[in-house]
Amino acid sequence: MENAEEKFAQALVAVDQKDYRSAFEMFQPLAEQGHAAAQFHLGFLYRIGGGVDQDFRKAHHWYSLAAEQGDAAAQYKIGLMHYKGQVVAKDFRAAHRWYSRAAQQGYAKAQFNLGVLYRRGQGVAHDHSQAFDWFLLAAQQGYALSQFTLGGVYEKGDGVAQNFAAAVEWLKRAGEQGYTAAQYKLGWMHYHGDGVAQNFREAFKWYSRAAETGDAKAQFNLAVMYDNGQGVDQDYEQAFKWVSLPAAKGDANAQFFLGCMYEDGQGVTQDYAAAVKWYSLAAQQGDGMAQSNLGHLHAERRSGARDFVQAHKWFHIAAANGDEEGRKNADAVEQFMTPAEIDEARRLAEEWTTPRRRKISK
């Protein structure tokens, strides 16, 4: 047995080094001899296709053998396969049964997933109180997803008395572990004073952490805080830096914000062509303010050449999108346009709007 454990330890080292073929060759004989942990890891290698062709059926086979011997990780995996309907039929009751066996051994992921089943009423009666108990057990073990979820449970009062202080405490525990959603939520709560005293410095701190992980919403909100000087010294260059990231990812609000910065030369050299580019991207996504600003740039010759047809088109589109000044601005530029130009502008606006209207109605 001592030799078996030495081989198992060597196989684990090979896994850590991503030498999956060597690991597979060491795990297989151990698994065939009934070594539960080796059976689990052999199932893992079949699942990911590590050192062997990916085969979910064989993964399930080896997980099952390990699970029947009491391996909690394997029991969790079997539960997950039943939950997803992977290889086996989707069966929430079976998922509950296997999650329960692993959870009772203290396996945090199984405890959390058991809480999810009770929360959703999948395979068991809907029970927020039971869900809370399982979330709490997993959270107490440091499982960040469960800590984040528990924060939401306390915030809403699901299965427990509403308690914002407890919500913030659990969110902080998850946030300190680098859980991005918790970091963003803490930033939002402190910025808006939702459940906590409004505190821009705390909001800035948590938004910064989430932004550093690449969260687009946090990056945008961080840019707003730099722009407004909230919780940090006003810094337009930093605002430009942070808003550029979600804008490049396609966030319409960020694209509009970036257009404004280029138009005003705030945090960046004034560049009307760049402003048109970013307003256009936001306008294509239906941002009414970007549509209106495009109209102004075309009307005021900041787009390269004065173009009342394009100005009228965008004012008309903005008005249809709820911009209160859009209709007035369209009327204002009509005095500089011929009837044919007005008709052309309206045709272009309708041409732009019609296919988008069809998408919404589907």
Coordinates of C-alpha atoms in Angstrom, one line a residue:
M1 CA 0.0 0.0 0.0
E2 CA 2.9 2.3 0.8
N3 CA 4.2 1.8 -2.8
A4 CA 0.7 2.6 -4.1
E5 CA 0.6 5.8 -2.2
E6 CA 4.1 6.8 -3.5
K7 CA 2.9 6.1 -7.1
F8 CA -0.3 8.1 -6.4
A9 CA 1.8 11.0 -5.1
Q10 CA 4.0 10.9 -8.2
A11 CA 0.9 10.9 -10.4
L12 CA -0.3 14.1 -8.6
V13 CA 3.0 15.8 -9.3
A14 CA 2.6 14.9 -13.0
V15 CA -0.9 16.4 -13.0
D16 CA 0.5 19.6 -11.4
Q17 CA 3.2 19.7 -14.2
K18 CA 0.5 19.0 -16.8
D19 CA 2.3 15.8 -17.8
Y20 CA -1.1 14.2 -18.2
R21 CA 0.1 11.1 -20.1
S22 CA 2.5 10.1 -17.4
A23 CA -0.2 10.8 -14.8
F24 CA -2.7 8.6 -16.7
E25 CA -0.2 5.7 -16.9
M26 CA 0.3 5.9 -13.1
F27 CA -3.3 6.4 -12.1
Q28 CA -4.7 3.6 -14.3
P29 CA -3.2 0.6 -12.5
L30 CA -4.0 2.1 -9.1
A31 CA -7.6 2.7 -10.2
E32 CA -7.9 -0.8 -11.4
Q33 CA -6.7 -2.0 -8.0
G34 CA -9.5 -0.1 -6.4
H35 CA -7.7 3.0 -5.2
A36 CA -10.6 5.5 -4.8
A37 CA -8.6 8.7 -5.2
A38 CA -6.8 7.3 -8.3
Q39 CA -10.2 6.4 -9.7
F40 CA -11.4 9.9 -9.3
H41 CA -8.3 11.4 -10.9
L42 CA -8.6 8.9 -13.8
G43 CA -12.2 10.1 -14.3
F44 CA -10.9 13.6 -14.3
L45 CA -8.3 12.9 -17.0
Y46 CA -11.0 11.2 -19.2
R47 CA -13.2 14.2 -18.6
I48 CA -10.7 16.8 -19.8
G49 CA -8.9 14.6 -22.3
G50 CA -5.7 14.8 -20.4
G51 CA -3.2 12.2 -21.7
V52 CA -6.0 10.2 -23.2
D53 CA -8.9 10.8 -25.7
Q54 CA -11.7 12.7 -24.0
D55 CA -14.5 10.3 -23.0
F56 CA -17.3 11.4 -20.7
R57 CA -18.7 7.8 -20.4
K58 CA -15.4 6.5 -19.0
A59 CA -15.1 9.6 -16.8
H60 CA -18.5 8.7 -15.4
H61 CA -17.5 5.1 -14.9
W62 CA -14.4 5.9 -12.9
Y63 CA -16.1 8.7 -10.9
S64 CA -18.9 6.2 -10.0
L65 CA -16.4 3.7 -8.7
A66 CA -14.7 6.3 -6.6
A67 CA -18.1 7.7 -5.4
E68 CA -19.3 4.3 -4.3
Q69 CA -16.2 4.1 -2.1
G70 CA -17.1 7.4 -0.5
D71 CA -14.8 9.8 -2.4
A72 CA -16.6 13.2 -1.8
A73 CA -15.1 14.9 -4.9
A74 CA -16.3 12.0 -7.1
Q75 CA -19.8 12.1 -5.5
Y76 CA -19.9 15.8 -6.3
K77 CA -19.0 15.1 -9.9
I78 CA -21.6 12.4 -10.3
G79 CA -24.2 14.8 -8.9
L80 CA -23.1 17.4 -11.3
M81 CA -23.3 15.0 -14.3
H82 CA -26.9 14.1 -13.2
Y83 CA -27.7 17.8 -12.8
K84 CA -26.4 18.7 -16.3
G85 CA -27.6 15.5 -18.0
Q86 CA -24.1 14.7 -19.1
V87 CA -23.8 11.0 -20.3
V88 CA -26.6 10.1 -17.9
A89 CA -30.2 11.4 -18.0
K90 CA -30.8 14.8 -16.4
D91 CA -32.1 13.9 -12.9
F92 CA -32.3 16.5 -10.2
R93 CA -33.3 13.9 -7.6
A94 CA -30.2 11.9 -8.4
A95 CA -28.1 15.1 -8.3
H96 CA -29.6 15.8 -4.8
R97 CA -28.7 12.3 -3.6
W98 CA -25.1 12.5 -4.7
Y99 CA -24.6 16.1 -3.7
S100 CA -26.0 15.2 -0.2
R101 CA -23.5 12.4 0.2
A102 CA -20.6 14.7 -0.6
A103 CA -22.0 17.6 1.3
Q104 CA -22.3 15.5 4.5
Q105 CA -18.6 14.9 4.2
G106 CA -18.0 18.7 4.2
Y107 CA -17.4 19.1 0.5
A108 CA -18.0 22.8 0.0
K109 CA -19.0 22.8 -3.7
A110 CA -21.5 20.0 -3.0
Q111 CA -22.9 22.0 -0.1
F112 CA -23.3 25.1 -2.3
N113 CA -25.0 23.1 -5.1
L114 CA -27.3 21.5 -2.6
G115 CA -28.3 24.9 -1.5
V116 CA -29.0 25.8 -5.2
L117 CA -31.3 22.8 -5.5
Y118 CA -33.3 23.8 -2.4
R119 CA -33.4 27.4 -3.6
R120 CA -34.8 26.5 -7.0
G121 CA -36.9 23.6 -5.9
Q122 CA -35.1 21.1 -8.2
G123 CA -35.4 17.5 -7.1
V124 CA -36.6 18.7 -3.7
A125 CA -39.3 20.9 -2.3
H126 CA -38.5 24.6 -2.6
D127 CA -37.0 25.6 0.8
H128 CA -35.1 28.9 1.3
S129 CA -34.3 28.0 4.9
Q130 CA -32.5 24.8 3.8
A131 CA -30.8 26.6 1.0
F132 CA -29.5 29.2 3.5
D133 CA -28.1 26.5 5.8
W134 CA -26.1 24.8 3.0
F135 CA -24.9 28.1 1.6
L136 CA -23.7 29.0 5.1
L137 CA -21.8 25.8 5.5
A138 CA -20.0 26.2 2.2
A139 CA -19.3 29.9 2.9
Q140 CA -17.8 29.2 6.3
Q141 CA -15.3 27.0 4.5
G142 CA -14.2 29.9 2.4
Y143 CA -16.0 29.0 -0.9
A144 CA -16.2 32.5 -2.5
L145 CA -19.2 31.7 -4.8
S146 CA -21.2 30.7 -1.7
Q147 CA -20.1 33.7 0.2
F148 CA -21.2 36.0 -2.6
T149 CA -24.5 34.1 -2.8
L150 CA -25.0 34.4 1.0
G151 CA -24.5 38.1 0.7
G152 CA -27.4 38.3 -1.7
V153 CA -29.5 36.1 0.5
Y154 CA -29.0 38.4 3.5
E155 CA -29.6 41.5 1.3
K156 CA -32.9 40.1 0.1
G157 CA -33.9 38.2 3.2
D158 CA -34.4 34.9 1.5
G159 CA -34.8 32.2 4.2
V160 CA -33.3 34.5 6.8
A161 CA -34.1 37.9 8.3
Q162 CA -32.8 40.7 6.0
N163 CA -29.5 41.9 7.3
F164 CA -27.5 44.4 5.3
A165 CA -24.5 44.3 7.7
A166 CA -24.3 40.5 7.2
A167 CA -24.7 40.9 3.5
V168 CA -21.7 43.3 3.3
E169 CA -19.6 41.1 5.6
W170 CA -20.1 38.0 3.3
L171 CA -19.6 40.1 0.2
K172 CA -16.3 41.4 1.6
R173 CA -15.1 37.9 2.4
A174 CA -15.8 36.9 -1.3
G175 CA -14.3 40.2 -2.5
E176 CA -11.1 39.7 -0.5
Q177 CA -10.7 36.4 -2.3
G178 CA -10.8 38.2 -5.6
Y179 CA -14.4 37.3 -6.5
T180 CA -15.2 40.0 -9.1
A181 CA -19.0 40.0 -8.8
A182 CA -18.7 40.6 -5.1
Q183 CA -16.2 43.4 -5.6
Y184 CA -18.5 45.1 -8.1
K185 CA -21.5 44.7 -5.9
L186 CA -19.7 46.2 -2.9
G187 CA -18.7 49.2 -5.1
W188 CA -22.3 49.6 -6.2
M189 CA -23.7 49.5 -2.7
H190 CA -21.2 52.0 -1.4
Y191 CA -21.6 54.3 -4.3
H192 CA -25.4 54.4 -4.1
G193 CA -25.7 54.1 -0.4
D194 CA -27.8 50.9 -0.8
G195 CA -27.9 49.1 2.5
V196 CA -24.8 50.9 3.7
A197 CA -23.8 54.6 4.3
Q198 CA -22.8 56.2 1.0
N199 CA -19.0 56.1 0.8
F200 CA -17.3 57.1 -2.4
R201 CA -13.8 56.0 -1.1
E202 CA -15.1 52.5 -0.4
A203 CA -16.9 52.4 -3.7
F204 CA -13.7 53.5 -5.5
K205 CA -11.7 50.8 -3.7
W206 CA -14.1 48.0 -4.7
Y207 CA -14.7 49.2 -8.2
S208 CA -10.9 49.4 -8.7
R209 CA -10.4 45.8 -7.7
A210 CA -13.2 44.6 -10.0
A211 CA -11.9 46.8 -12.8
E212 CA -8.4 45.3 -12.5
T213 CA -9.9 41.9 -13.2
G214 CA -11.4 43.1 -16.4
D215 CA -15.0 43.7 -15.3
A216 CA -16.5 46.2 -17.9
K217 CA -19.2 47.6 -15.6
A218 CA -16.6 48.3 -12.9
Q219 CA -14.2 49.9 -15.4
F220 CA -17.0 52.2 -16.6
N221 CA -18.0 53.2 -13.1
L222 CA -14.4 53.8 -12.1
A223 CA -14.0 56.1 -15.1
V224 CA -17.1 58.0 -13.9
M225 CA -15.6 58.4 -10.5
Y226 CA -12.3 59.7 -11.9
D227 CA -14.3 62.1 -14.1
N228 CA -16.4 63.4 -11.2
G229 CA -13.6 63.3 -8.6
Q230 CA -15.7 61.0 -6.4
G231 CA -13.6 59.1 -3.8
V232 CA -10.5 60.1 -5.7
D233 CA -8.9 63.2 -7.0
Q234 CA -10.4 64.3 -10.3
D235 CA -8.3 62.9 -13.1
Y236 CA -9.5 63.1 -16.7
E237 CA -6.6 61.0 -18.1
Q238 CA -7.4 58.2 -15.7
A239 CA -11.1 58.5 -16.7
F240 CA -10.1 58.3 -20.3
K241 CA -7.9 55.2 -19.6
W242 CA -10.6 53.3 -17.8
V243 CA -13.6 54.2 -20.1
S244 CA -11.6 53.2 -23.2
L245 CA -11.6 49.5 -22.0
P246 CA -15.3 48.8 -21.8
A247 CA -15.8 51.0 -24.9
A248 CA -13.5 48.7 -26.9
K249 CA -15.6 45.8 -25.6
G250 CA -18.7 47.2 -27.1
D251 CA -20.4 48.9 -24.1
A252 CA -22.6 51.7 -25.5
N253 CA -22.5 53.9 -22.4
A254 CA -18.7 53.8 -22.4
Q255 CA -18.6 54.5 -26.2
F256 CA -20.8 57.6 -25.7
F257 CA -18.6 58.7 -22.7
L258 CA -15.5 58.3 -24.8
G259 CA -17.1 60.2 -27.7
C260 CA -17.7 63.1 -25.2
M261 CA -14.1 63.1 -24.0
Y262 CA -12.8 63.2 -27.6
E263 CA -15.2 66.0 -28.5
D264 CA -14.3 68.1 -25.4
G265 CA -10.6 67.2 -25.4
Q266 CA -11.0 66.0 -21.9
G267 CA -8.2 63.6 -20.8
V268 CA -7.2 63.3 -24.4
T269 CA -6.3 65.6 -27.4
Q270 CA -9.5 66.9 -28.9
D271 CA -10.4 64.8 -32.0
Y272 CA -13.7 65.3 -33.7
A273 CA -13.1 62.4 -36.0
A274 CA -12.6 60.1 -33.0
A275 CA -15.7 61.6 -31.4
V276 CA -17.8 60.8 -34.5
K277 CA -16.4 57.2 -34.5
W278 CA -17.3 56.5 -30.8
Y279 CA -20.7 58.3 -31.0
S280 CA -21.5 56.3 -34.1
L281 CA -20.7 53.0 -32.4
A282 CA -23.0 54.0 -29.4
A283 CA -25.6 55.3 -31.8
Q284 CA -25.7 52.0 -33.7
Q285 CA -26.7 50.4 -30.4
G286 CA -29.5 52.8 -29.8
D287 CA -28.0 55.3 -27.5
G288 CA -30.2 58.4 -27.9
M289 CA -27.6 60.9 -26.5
A290 CA -25.0 59.6 -28.9
Q291 CA -27.4 60.0 -31.8
S292 CA -28.2 63.5 -30.8
N293 CA -24.5 64.4 -30.4
L294 CA -23.8 63.0 -33.9
G295 CA -26.5 65.4 -35.2
H296 CA -24.7 68.3 -33.5
L297 CA -21.3 67.4 -34.9
H298 CA -22.7 67.1 -38.4
A299 CA -24.6 70.4 -38.1
E300 CA -21.7 72.3 -36.6
R301 CA -19.1 71.1 -39.2
R302 CA -17.2 69.2 -36.6
S303 CA -17.5 65.9 -38.5
G304 CA -15.3 67.2 -41.3
A305 CA -17.9 69.0 -43.3
R306 CA -21.3 70.5 -42.4
D307 CA -23.9 68.0 -43.4
F308 CA -27.5 69.0 -42.6
V309 CA -28.9 65.8 -44.1
Q310 CA -26.9 63.6 -41.7
A311 CA -27.6 66.0 -38.8
H312 CA -31.3 65.9 -39.5
K313 CA -31.2 62.1 -39.8
W314 CA -29.6 61.7 -36.4
F315 CA -31.8 64.3 -34.7
H316 CA -34.8 62.5 -36.1
I317 CA -33.6 59.1 -34.9
A318 CA -32.8 60.5 -31.5
A319 CA -36.2 62.0 -31.2
A320 CA -37.8 58.6 -32.0
N321 CA -35.6 57.1 -29.4
G322 CA -36.9 59.5 -26.7
D323 CA -34.5 62.4 -26.9
E324 CA -36.6 65.4 -26.0
E325 CA -34.4 67.9 -27.9
G326 CA -34.2 65.7 -31.0
R327 CA -37.4 67.0 -32.6
K328 CA -36.6 70.6 -31.9
N329 CA -33.1 70.2 -33.3
A330 CA -34.4 68.5 -36.4
D331 CA -36.8 71.4 -36.9
A332 CA -34.0 73.9 -36.4
V333 CA -31.8 72.6 -39.1
E334 CA -34.6 72.3 -41.6
Q335 CA -34.4 76.1 -42.2
F336 CA -31.1 75.5 -43.8
M337 CA -32.3 72.6 -46.0
T338 CA -34.1 72.2 -49.2
P339 CA -37.3 70.1 -49.3
A340 CA -35.4 67.4 -51.2
E341 CA -32.7 67.3 -48.5
I342 CA -35.4 67.0 -45.8
D343 CA -37.0 64.2 -47.6
E344 CA -33.6 62.5 -48.0
A345 CA -32.8 62.9 -44.3
R346 CA -36.1 61.4 -43.3
R347 CA -35.6 58.5 -45.8
L348 CA -32.2 57.8 -44.3
A349 CA -33.6 57.9 -40.8
E350 CA -36.4 55.5 -41.7
E351 CA -33.9 53.3 -43.5
W352 CA -31.8 53.1 -40.4
T353 CA -34.7 52.6 -38.0
T354 CA -36.9 50.0 -39.9
P355 CA -34.6 46.9 -39.6
R356 CA -34.0 47.6 -35.9
R357 CA -37.7 48.0 -35.3
R358 CA -38.3 44.6 -36.9
K359 CA -35.7 43.0 -34.6
I360 CA -37.5 44.4 -31.6
S361 CA -40.9 43.1 -32.8
K362 CA -39.7 39.5 -33.3

